[in-house]
Each structure stands twice: as structure tokens, then as C-alpha cells.
Amino acid sequence: MTGALDGIRILDLTRVLAGPYATMILGDLGADVIKVEAPGGSDDTRFWGPPFQNGMSAYYAAVNRNKQSMTVNLKEESGKETIRQLAQTADVIIHNFKTGTMERLGLGYDDLSSINPKLIYCSITGFGETGPYRHLAGYDYIIQAMSGWMSINGTEQSGPLKVGVAVTDIFTGLYAAIAVQAALIAREKTGNGQKIDLSLFDCAISALVNVASNYLMSGEVPKPLGNDHPNIVPYSTYEAKDGLLVVAVGNDRQFQALCELLEDQAIGADERFRTNAGRVAHRHELNHRLNNELKKKTRAEWQRLFEQKSIPCGPVHTLDQVFQHPQTLARNMIIRMDHPDVGELKLVGTPLKFSHTPVTYRLAPPLAGEHNHLFIEGGSKHDEL
């Protein structure tokens, strides 16, 4: 069976994370993705390491499978003409150059849509193509700072902290994949392509969800809560006898079921903790008392008891534990792909599970210009495009 996006050709002029993550998702879904770089490879992540495997960085390998690679010199007119030629038959072009760069190259939306009116043109920038910050570059770390994400991570003692993964890039990559697919559906109805203007800044603000809504409704600036939840208690990490355990109680019924398992029956009888609103108001005392109780058993013991009562919980895992976990293995979240020069690569699998158009892993992350011979007449002009 073919993938859901089989037959869709995507011209990928992105690098680092947000764009390559989006195009990998689309490639996993069956699209034909052509990754375009400058001669020698201009995706910075090719050089971000260690670790490396036979010259390929782990960072680059994480988000560049199911793509073919060609190198193009956009400083030369011949390189620009190559992009114009490819745009004639492409369904989608995605780039993450700074605002105005593609227009200066003569490769903006107006330029390419005049060649191919059905073209879907997705621009990914730090701050978008409008507004006073439109010309600034945007790295995830800067966006986490400016969008408020760092202000809600960490504790009052630690000060603002970034999330351990470049989440604003990931959000933007996901939004880009969603937007491209929506534009493809719209094209089926109208026959026309369109431009998509995405920014890391916008996507990061959107992903604040309930925390943003809390502020907009109350006017209160949220403080960092560490592992606590701003709206639900108990919903945090607790110390079991042998390590940290997350307990996520989502309603009053679950809380009463939790209290029935504790030696200190006074916790469940305390009127202050009867409702979630009361528990939020008295979070510090409740969490302190729960921590004292949960130290009395191991994580496995608590998990067994909590599962019997349908109370959500789980141990805090390190990555070695994650990738050895039977659920990870059962869901095929570790895949292996062979590259003739790099060898066997272990990669994270897709979370997308389809019954009729399954994801396929067709191409290992490519070397720069690895597939030039497929796109260049004669097949030997690696660095001259």
C-alpha cells in the first residue's frame, strides 16, 4: 500500500529543525521530498555534534529520513533557474530563510506561483512576515525566552529555564505539516495553491494553551511551578521509596480513590481537599503530606495499587529506560535504516499509525548532494548547480 501523500512532491529549502521536522513528517506520509542545500551541505545540523556516526551527526539524522538531497548554488543564476524548473512540477515548496530573502533571490511566492499557480508555498521564519520583528532571525532558545515559555518553566528558586528539547521548533514543524496538508485539501476544491506564513513566535504562543488562557482570563502573570500543574492538584512528581513517581489526579473521584490507599486517612477526610479548587488553594500542604505517604512504598508497588484504582501514574524514566521499555518496543518506536556510507542508523520511529496508508521508511538521511544524479542532466555536476 502507498502512503497517504504518495505522488506529492515537496521542494524542501529548510535547515536545522522546524522545517526539516515538517518535511520528514510529510516524507514519512509518502511524499517525495527533495532536500535542497548549498554545495557541500548547508544544513547546520550536519555539523552539530558529537555524537557522529561515520561523519553523520545524530541531530541531522533525527529529522532527515525519507528525503533525497541535491545541492544548488543560489548565488548563481543557474541555481535559481534550477529551483524555478523544479517548482513547475512541485506541489509544495517549504523554506525557512529570513523574511525577504527568497523575494530578493527572485524565488518568492509571487515569482513561483506565476510559474505554477497550484504551488503551495510555506514560509517558516522566526517572527513571521509582518510586524516590527519580521526581519529578525529566530532560534528556538530566543523564542522560548520571548514567548513566555521560559518564564513558566523551572521554579522560583531556579529562575526561568528552557525546555530540554527545542519545542518551539517542534510545534512549528507540526503546524507546518498540518497547514500544508490543509492547503492540499483546499487545492482539491479550488484548483489553486496558496502561501502559508508561519512563525516560531506565533506557534510558541499558541502552544501555551491553558497557561495563556489562565492569564487572559485572570490577568495574573503565572509563576513557574516546577513539576506542578497550574490548574490541577495533585498533579506532580513525588518521592517513592526508590525514586520519583508522577501522579496525575484529574478529578475528585480519582483523588478519593488515592486517599483510600494511604495510611494517613485524615488526608481524604480533610474538607480543604474535597474539591480540586480547594486542593489548588492548599497545594503546598497537600503535596507535602502526599510526599510523606508515597515514600512508604516503591514505585512498582504504587503503580500496581494505583492501576487497580484507575489513578494515572508513572515512574520518571531516563532515556535508556525509555528505549528498553516493552511499550516502546511494542509500538515500533525504534527503527533501523541502512545507509551505504554511514551504516545502520537507529532512529526514533513515527507515532503515526495508519490502517490503510501506513508510514514507510524508504530513504535513510541523505548525504549532501547524494541524489544530484537524479536531478541533473548527465549526473556529474555535483557542485555547479
Short mmCIF file of C-alpha atoms in Angstrom, two decimals:
data_model
loop_
_atom_site.label_atom_id
_atom_site.label_comp_id
_atom_site.label_asym_id
_atom_site.label_seq_id
_atom_site.Cartn_x
_atom_site.Cartn_y
_atom_site.Cartn_z
CA MET A 1 0.00 0.00 0.00
CA THR A 2 1.15 3.53 -0.75
CA GLY A 3 1.41 6.36 1.76
CA ALA A 4 -1.31 8.94 2.24
CA LEU A 5 0.75 11.60 0.42
CA ASP A 6 2.09 9.36 -2.34
CA GLY A 7 2.51 11.40 -5.52
CA ILE A 8 3.01 14.73 -3.74
CA ARG A 9 6.37 16.37 -4.50
CA ILE A 10 7.87 18.73 -1.92
CA LEU A 11 10.79 21.04 -2.54
CA ASP A 12 12.48 21.45 0.84
CA LEU A 13 14.71 24.52 1.25
CA THR A 14 14.83 24.30 5.04
CA ARG A 15 17.51 23.53 7.57
CA VAL A 16 18.05 22.94 11.29
CA LEU A 17 14.82 21.68 12.93
CA ALA A 18 11.36 23.22 12.35
CA GLY A 19 11.38 22.87 8.56
CA PRO A 20 13.22 19.54 8.34
CA TYR A 21 10.90 18.09 11.00
CA ALA A 22 7.86 19.14 8.96
CA THR A 23 9.23 17.73 5.72
CA MET A 24 10.25 14.46 7.40
CA ILE A 25 6.67 14.02 8.61
CA LEU A 26 5.39 14.65 5.09
CA GLY A 27 8.02 12.27 3.71
CA ASP A 28 7.02 9.60 6.21
CA LEU A 29 3.46 10.00 4.91
CA GLY A 30 4.64 9.14 1.42
CA ALA A 31 5.53 12.49 -0.14
CA ASP A 32 8.54 12.76 -2.44
CA VAL A 33 10.80 15.24 -0.60
CA ILE A 34 13.77 16.88 -2.32
CA LYS A 35 16.10 18.45 0.23
CA VAL A 36 17.99 21.39 -1.32
CA GLU A 37 21.23 22.69 0.18
CA ALA A 38 24.22 24.72 -0.90
CA PRO A 39 27.19 22.79 -2.31
CA GLY A 40 28.87 20.80 0.43
CA GLY A 41 25.76 20.86 2.63
CA SER A 42 24.35 23.97 4.32
CA ASP A 43 22.11 22.40 6.95
CA ASP A 44 23.89 23.46 10.16
CA THR A 45 22.84 20.30 11.97
CA ARG A 46 25.13 18.23 9.76
CA PHE A 47 27.94 19.65 11.90
CA TRP A 48 26.22 19.74 15.32
CA GLY A 49 27.84 17.11 17.48
CA PRO A 50 29.13 14.86 18.81
CA PRO A 51 27.79 12.25 18.56
CA PHE A 52 28.54 11.37 14.94
CA GLN A 53 28.31 8.05 13.13
CA ASN A 54 30.76 7.81 10.25
CA GLY A 55 30.51 11.56 9.76
CA MET A 56 26.71 11.91 10.14
CA SER A 57 25.51 13.81 13.22
CA ALA A 58 22.78 12.36 15.40
CA TYR A 59 20.95 15.70 15.27
CA TYR A 60 20.80 15.72 11.47
CA ALA A 61 19.84 12.04 11.31
CA ALA A 62 16.90 12.63 13.67
CA VAL A 63 14.85 14.70 11.20
CA ASN A 64 16.01 13.97 7.66
CA ARG A 65 14.91 10.48 6.64
CA ASN A 66 12.69 9.89 3.59
CA LYS A 67 14.37 12.68 1.62
CA GLN A 68 16.56 12.94 -1.46
CA SER A 69 19.35 15.50 -1.35
CA MET A 70 20.56 17.82 -4.07
CA THR A 71 22.94 20.77 -3.88
CA VAL A 72 22.21 24.10 -5.55
CA ASN A 73 24.19 27.35 -5.54
CA LEU A 74 21.53 30.04 -5.15
CA LYS A 75 24.17 32.74 -5.60
CA GLU A 76 24.31 31.78 -9.27
CA GLU A 77 21.52 32.38 -11.78
CA SER A 78 21.78 28.76 -12.89
CA GLY A 79 20.94 27.65 -9.33
CA LYS A 80 17.91 29.90 -9.16
CA GLU A 81 16.77 28.61 -12.53
CA THR A 82 17.04 25.04 -11.22
CA ILE A 83 14.61 25.92 -8.41
CA ARG A 84 12.23 27.53 -10.90
CA GLN A 85 12.31 24.41 -13.03
CA LEU A 86 11.64 22.16 -10.06
CA ALA A 87 8.83 24.46 -8.91
CA GLN A 88 6.99 23.85 -12.18
CA THR A 89 6.22 20.27 -11.13
CA ALA A 90 6.34 20.61 -7.34
CA ASP A 91 3.20 20.56 -5.23
CA VAL A 92 4.78 22.27 -2.22
CA ILE A 93 7.83 24.41 -1.51
CA ILE A 94 8.90 24.97 2.09
CA HIS A 95 11.71 27.32 3.12
CA ASN A 96 12.98 28.92 6.32
CA PHE A 97 15.11 31.76 5.00
CA LYS A 98 14.80 35.11 6.77
CA THR A 99 11.90 37.31 5.67
CA GLY A 100 12.60 38.86 2.27
CA THR A 101 15.46 36.55 1.26
CA MET A 102 13.50 34.43 -1.21
CA GLU A 103 11.99 37.57 -2.77
CA ARG A 104 15.47 39.05 -3.27
CA LEU A 105 16.50 35.83 -4.99
CA GLY A 106 13.52 36.05 -7.33
CA LEU A 107 12.05 32.92 -5.71
CA GLY A 108 9.24 34.47 -3.67
CA TYR A 109 5.64 33.31 -3.73
CA ASP A 110 4.62 35.71 -6.49
CA ASP A 111 7.58 34.61 -8.61
CA LEU A 112 6.97 30.88 -8.30
CA SER A 113 3.17 30.91 -8.26
CA SER A 114 3.25 32.69 -11.61
CA ILE A 115 5.10 29.63 -12.92
CA ASN A 116 2.86 27.14 -11.09
CA PRO A 117 -0.49 28.54 -9.82
CA LYS A 118 -1.16 25.25 -7.96
CA LEU A 119 2.00 25.60 -5.87
CA ILE A 120 1.64 25.65 -2.08
CA TYR A 121 4.36 27.91 -0.69
CA CYS A 122 5.18 27.63 3.03
CA SER A 123 7.44 30.19 4.69
CA ILE A 124 8.81 29.43 8.17
CA THR A 125 10.52 32.33 9.94
CA GLY A 126 11.31 33.36 13.49
CA PHE A 127 8.69 36.11 13.76
CA GLY A 128 6.61 35.94 10.59
CA GLU A 129 6.47 38.15 7.53
CA THR A 130 4.66 41.05 9.20
CA GLY A 131 5.22 43.09 12.36
CA PRO A 132 8.19 45.05 13.72
CA TYR A 133 10.33 41.93 14.30
CA ARG A 134 9.74 40.40 10.86
CA HIS A 135 13.38 40.79 9.75
CA LEU A 136 14.92 39.13 12.82
CA ALA A 137 16.17 35.56 12.80
CA GLY A 138 14.64 33.28 15.38
CA TYR A 139 16.32 30.42 17.20
CA ASP A 140 14.27 28.19 19.47
CA TYR A 141 16.11 29.35 22.61
CA ILE A 142 15.33 33.01 21.83
CA ILE A 143 11.72 32.18 21.03
CA GLN A 144 11.31 30.20 24.27
CA ALA A 145 12.53 33.30 26.10
CA MET A 146 10.41 35.85 24.24
CA SER A 147 7.20 33.81 24.04
CA GLY A 148 6.98 33.29 27.81
CA TRP A 149 7.86 29.60 27.79
CA MET A 150 10.96 30.04 29.93
CA SER A 151 9.05 32.14 32.45
CA ILE A 152 6.77 29.20 33.31
CA ASN A 153 9.48 26.53 33.44
CA GLY A 154 11.67 25.82 36.44
CA THR A 155 10.90 27.03 39.95
CA GLU A 156 11.00 30.36 41.72
CA GLN A 157 14.36 29.26 43.14
CA SER A 158 15.88 28.16 39.81
CA GLY A 159 14.63 31.08 37.77
CA PRO A 160 13.44 30.74 34.16
CA LEU A 161 14.52 27.55 32.37
CA LYS A 162 14.19 26.37 28.80
CA VAL A 163 12.58 23.06 27.90
CA GLY A 164 15.17 20.33 27.24
CA VAL A 165 14.09 19.88 23.59
CA ALA A 166 13.72 22.72 21.06
CA VAL A 167 9.96 22.62 21.48
CA THR A 168 9.11 25.80 19.58
CA ASP A 169 10.79 24.30 16.51
CA ILE A 170 8.80 21.10 17.02
CA PHE A 171 5.50 23.00 17.42
CA THR A 172 6.23 24.95 14.25
CA GLY A 173 7.16 21.81 12.33
CA LEU A 174 3.88 20.19 13.35
CA TYR A 175 1.87 23.29 12.44
CA ALA A 176 3.66 23.40 9.07
CA ALA A 177 2.80 19.78 8.32
CA ILE A 178 -0.84 20.44 9.28
CA ALA A 179 -1.01 23.63 7.21
CA VAL A 180 0.50 22.02 4.11
CA GLN A 181 -1.98 19.14 4.23
CA ALA A 182 -4.89 21.55 4.72
CA ALA A 183 -3.70 23.60 1.73
CA LEU A 184 -3.50 20.41 -0.37
CA ILE A 185 -7.12 19.62 0.53
CA ALA A 186 -8.15 23.21 -0.27
CA ARG A 187 -6.40 22.94 -3.64
CA GLU A 188 -8.52 19.90 -4.46
CA LYS A 189 -11.58 22.13 -4.05
CA THR A 190 -10.34 25.32 -5.72
CA GLY A 191 -7.58 24.19 -8.06
CA ASN A 192 -5.29 26.88 -6.64
CA GLY A 193 -2.28 26.87 -4.38
CA GLN A 194 -1.60 29.48 -1.70
CA LYS A 195 1.01 30.94 0.61
CA ILE A 196 1.44 29.90 4.25
CA ASP A 197 3.20 32.30 6.63
CA LEU A 198 4.33 30.51 9.80
CA SER A 199 6.48 31.84 12.61
CA LEU A 200 8.12 30.17 15.58
CA PHE A 201 6.95 33.07 17.77
CA ASP A 202 3.27 32.62 16.84
CA CYS A 203 3.43 28.84 17.21
CA ALA A 204 5.08 29.08 20.63
CA ILE A 205 2.39 31.46 21.89
CA SER A 206 -0.34 29.19 20.51
CA ALA A 207 1.19 26.21 22.33
CA LEU A 208 0.88 27.96 25.71
CA VAL A 209 -2.77 26.78 25.61
CA ASN A 210 -4.27 26.71 29.14
CA VAL A 211 -1.44 28.76 30.69
CA ALA A 212 -2.11 31.56 28.22
CA SER A 213 -5.85 31.23 28.79
CA ASN A 214 -5.32 31.39 32.56
CA TYR A 215 -3.55 34.73 32.14
CA LEU A 216 -6.05 36.16 29.62
CA MET A 217 -8.96 35.27 31.90
CA SER A 218 -7.47 36.29 35.26
CA GLY A 219 -4.87 38.91 34.40
CA GLU A 220 -2.47 37.16 36.79
CA VAL A 221 1.05 36.55 35.47
CA PRO A 222 1.80 32.84 36.03
CA LYS A 223 4.79 31.82 38.12
CA PRO A 224 6.97 28.79 37.45
CA LEU A 225 5.63 25.77 39.32
CA GLY A 226 8.33 23.21 38.67
CA ASN A 227 6.59 19.89 38.09
CA ASP A 228 3.24 21.07 39.46
CA HIS A 229 0.20 21.80 37.28
CA PRO A 230 -1.30 25.31 37.41
CA ASN A 231 -4.91 24.08 37.38
CA ILE A 232 -4.91 20.58 38.90
CA VAL A 233 -3.70 19.15 42.26
CA PRO A 234 -2.30 16.59 42.96
CA TYR A 235 -0.54 16.53 39.60
CA SER A 236 3.19 16.43 40.21
CA THR A 237 6.27 14.31 40.96
CA TYR A 238 6.50 12.59 44.32
CA GLU A 239 9.25 10.62 46.05
CA ALA A 240 8.57 6.92 46.30
CA LYS A 241 10.90 4.64 48.26
CA ASP A 242 13.09 4.00 45.19
CA GLY A 243 12.74 7.09 43.01
CA LEU A 244 10.44 9.70 41.52
CA LEU A 245 6.85 8.92 40.58
CA VAL A 246 4.41 11.14 38.70
CA VAL A 247 0.84 11.08 40.00
CA ALA A 248 -1.73 12.84 37.82
CA VAL A 249 -5.11 13.06 39.54
CA GLY A 250 -7.61 14.60 37.14
CA ASN A 251 -10.83 14.65 39.18
CA ASP A 252 -12.33 14.35 42.65
CA ARG A 253 -13.20 10.65 42.23
CA GLN A 254 -9.58 9.80 41.48
CA PHE A 255 -8.44 11.83 44.47
CA GLN A 256 -10.75 9.95 46.85
CA ALA A 257 -9.56 6.65 45.38
CA LEU A 258 -5.97 7.77 46.02
CA CYS A 259 -6.75 8.69 49.60
CA GLU A 260 -8.23 5.25 50.25
CA LEU A 261 -4.79 3.74 49.58
CA LEU A 262 -2.93 5.97 52.05
CA GLU A 263 -2.14 5.16 55.66
CA ASP A 264 -2.99 8.74 56.64
CA GLN A 265 -6.77 8.64 56.23
CA ALA A 266 -7.03 12.22 57.51
CA ILE A 267 -5.94 13.48 54.08
CA GLY A 268 -9.10 12.20 52.41
CA ALA A 269 -11.26 13.47 55.27
CA ASP A 270 -9.84 17.00 55.18
CA GLU A 271 -12.58 19.32 53.89
CA ARG A 272 -10.00 21.65 52.36
CA PHE A 273 -9.00 18.94 49.89
CA ARG A 274 -12.53 17.81 48.93
CA THR A 275 -12.59 19.71 45.60
CA ASN A 276 -9.89 20.45 43.04
CA ALA A 277 -10.26 24.19 43.66
CA GLY A 278 -9.55 23.59 47.35
CA ARG A 279 -6.59 21.39 46.55
CA VAL A 280 -5.14 24.08 44.25
CA ALA A 281 -5.53 26.65 47.03
CA HIS A 282 -3.74 24.37 49.51
CA ARG A 283 -1.34 22.66 47.10
CA HIS A 284 1.80 23.02 49.22
CA GLU A 285 0.39 21.36 52.33
CA LEU A 286 -1.32 18.59 50.35
CA ASN A 287 1.79 17.82 48.29
CA HIS A 288 3.93 17.72 51.44
CA ARG A 289 1.58 15.24 53.11
CA LEU A 290 1.29 13.09 49.99
CA ASN A 291 5.06 13.00 49.61
CA ASN A 292 5.41 11.66 53.16
CA GLU A 293 2.89 8.92 52.34
CA LEU A 294 4.32 7.92 48.97
CA LYS A 295 7.81 7.44 50.42
CA LYS A 296 6.50 4.37 52.21
CA LYS A 297 6.33 2.13 49.10
CA THR A 298 8.31 1.58 45.90
CA ARG A 299 7.23 2.94 42.54
CA ALA A 300 6.23 -0.52 41.34
CA GLU A 301 4.08 -1.07 44.44
CA TRP A 302 2.31 2.25 44.00
CA GLN A 303 1.83 1.65 40.26
CA ARG A 304 0.18 -1.68 40.94
CA LEU A 305 -2.16 -0.17 43.55
CA PHE A 306 -2.95 2.95 41.50
CA GLU A 307 -3.70 0.97 38.35
CA GLN A 308 -6.24 -1.09 40.28
CA LYS A 309 -7.99 2.17 41.19
CA SER A 310 -7.56 3.77 37.70
CA ILE A 311 -5.34 6.52 39.07
CA PRO A 312 -2.90 7.78 36.39
CA CYS A 313 0.73 7.44 37.43
CA GLY A 314 4.15 6.57 36.05
CA PRO A 315 7.82 6.47 37.02
CA VAL A 316 10.27 9.15 35.84
CA HIS A 317 12.40 7.33 33.26
CA THR A 318 15.84 8.07 31.87
CA LEU A 319 16.28 7.59 28.11
CA ASP A 320 17.99 4.21 28.50
CA GLN A 321 14.89 3.03 30.37
CA VAL A 322 12.60 4.58 27.74
CA PHE A 323 14.24 2.78 24.83
CA GLN A 324 14.33 -0.55 26.66
CA HIS A 325 10.69 -0.29 27.74
CA PRO A 326 8.38 -3.02 26.38
CA GLN A 327 5.78 -0.42 25.34
CA THR A 328 8.37 1.48 23.29
CA LEU A 329 9.37 -1.76 21.56
CA ALA A 330 5.79 -2.91 21.02
CA ARG A 331 4.93 0.39 19.30
CA ASN A 332 7.96 0.16 16.97
CA MET A 333 9.33 3.47 18.21
CA ILE A 334 12.91 2.40 17.42
CA ILE A 335 13.67 1.78 13.75
CA ARG A 336 16.82 0.83 11.88
CA MET A 337 17.78 2.22 8.48
CA ASP A 338 20.80 1.31 6.37
CA HIS A 339 22.93 3.91 4.61
CA PRO A 340 25.70 2.71 2.26
CA ASP A 341 28.24 5.17 3.69
CA VAL A 342 27.06 5.69 7.26
CA GLY A 343 25.97 2.15 8.11
CA GLU A 344 22.96 1.10 10.15
CA LEU A 345 21.27 4.03 11.89
CA LYS A 346 18.98 3.64 14.88
CA LEU A 347 16.26 6.30 14.72
CA VAL A 348 13.04 7.18 16.51
CA GLY A 349 10.03 5.80 14.66
CA THR A 350 6.90 7.70 13.73
CA PRO A 351 3.95 7.96 16.12
CA LEU A 352 1.57 7.93 13.13
CA LYS A 353 -0.11 4.54 12.81
CA PHE A 354 -2.44 4.13 9.79
CA SER A 355 -4.61 1.14 9.00
CA HIS A 356 -4.70 1.60 5.19
CA THR A 357 -1.88 4.01 4.24
CA PRO A 358 0.96 3.03 6.56
CA VAL A 359 4.08 5.09 7.02
CA THR A 360 7.12 3.65 5.26
CA TYR A 361 10.82 4.20 5.88
CA ARG A 362 12.21 4.35 2.36
CA LEU A 363 15.32 6.54 2.45
CA ALA A 364 17.96 6.95 5.15
CA PRO A 365 19.00 10.55 5.95
CA PRO A 366 20.99 11.58 2.84
CA LEU A 367 24.48 12.94 2.44
CA ALA A 368 24.65 16.43 0.90
CA GLY A 369 24.04 16.13 -2.84
CA GLU A 370 23.65 12.36 -2.63
CA HIS A 371 20.89 12.36 -5.25
CA ASN A 372 22.18 15.05 -7.60
CA HIS A 373 22.41 12.44 -10.35
CA LEU A 374 18.61 12.13 -10.31
CA PHE A 375 18.02 15.82 -10.93
CA ILE A 376 20.98 16.96 -13.01
CA GLU A 377 21.31 16.08 -16.67
CA GLY A 378 24.43 13.99 -17.10
CA GLY A 379 24.55 13.26 -13.38
CA SER A 380 28.06 14.54 -12.64
CA LYS A 381 27.88 18.27 -11.87
CA HIS A 382 27.66 17.95 -8.08
CA ASP A 383 28.75 21.49 -7.15
CA GLU A 384 27.91 23.50 -10.22
CA LEU A 385 24.14 23.97 -9.86
#
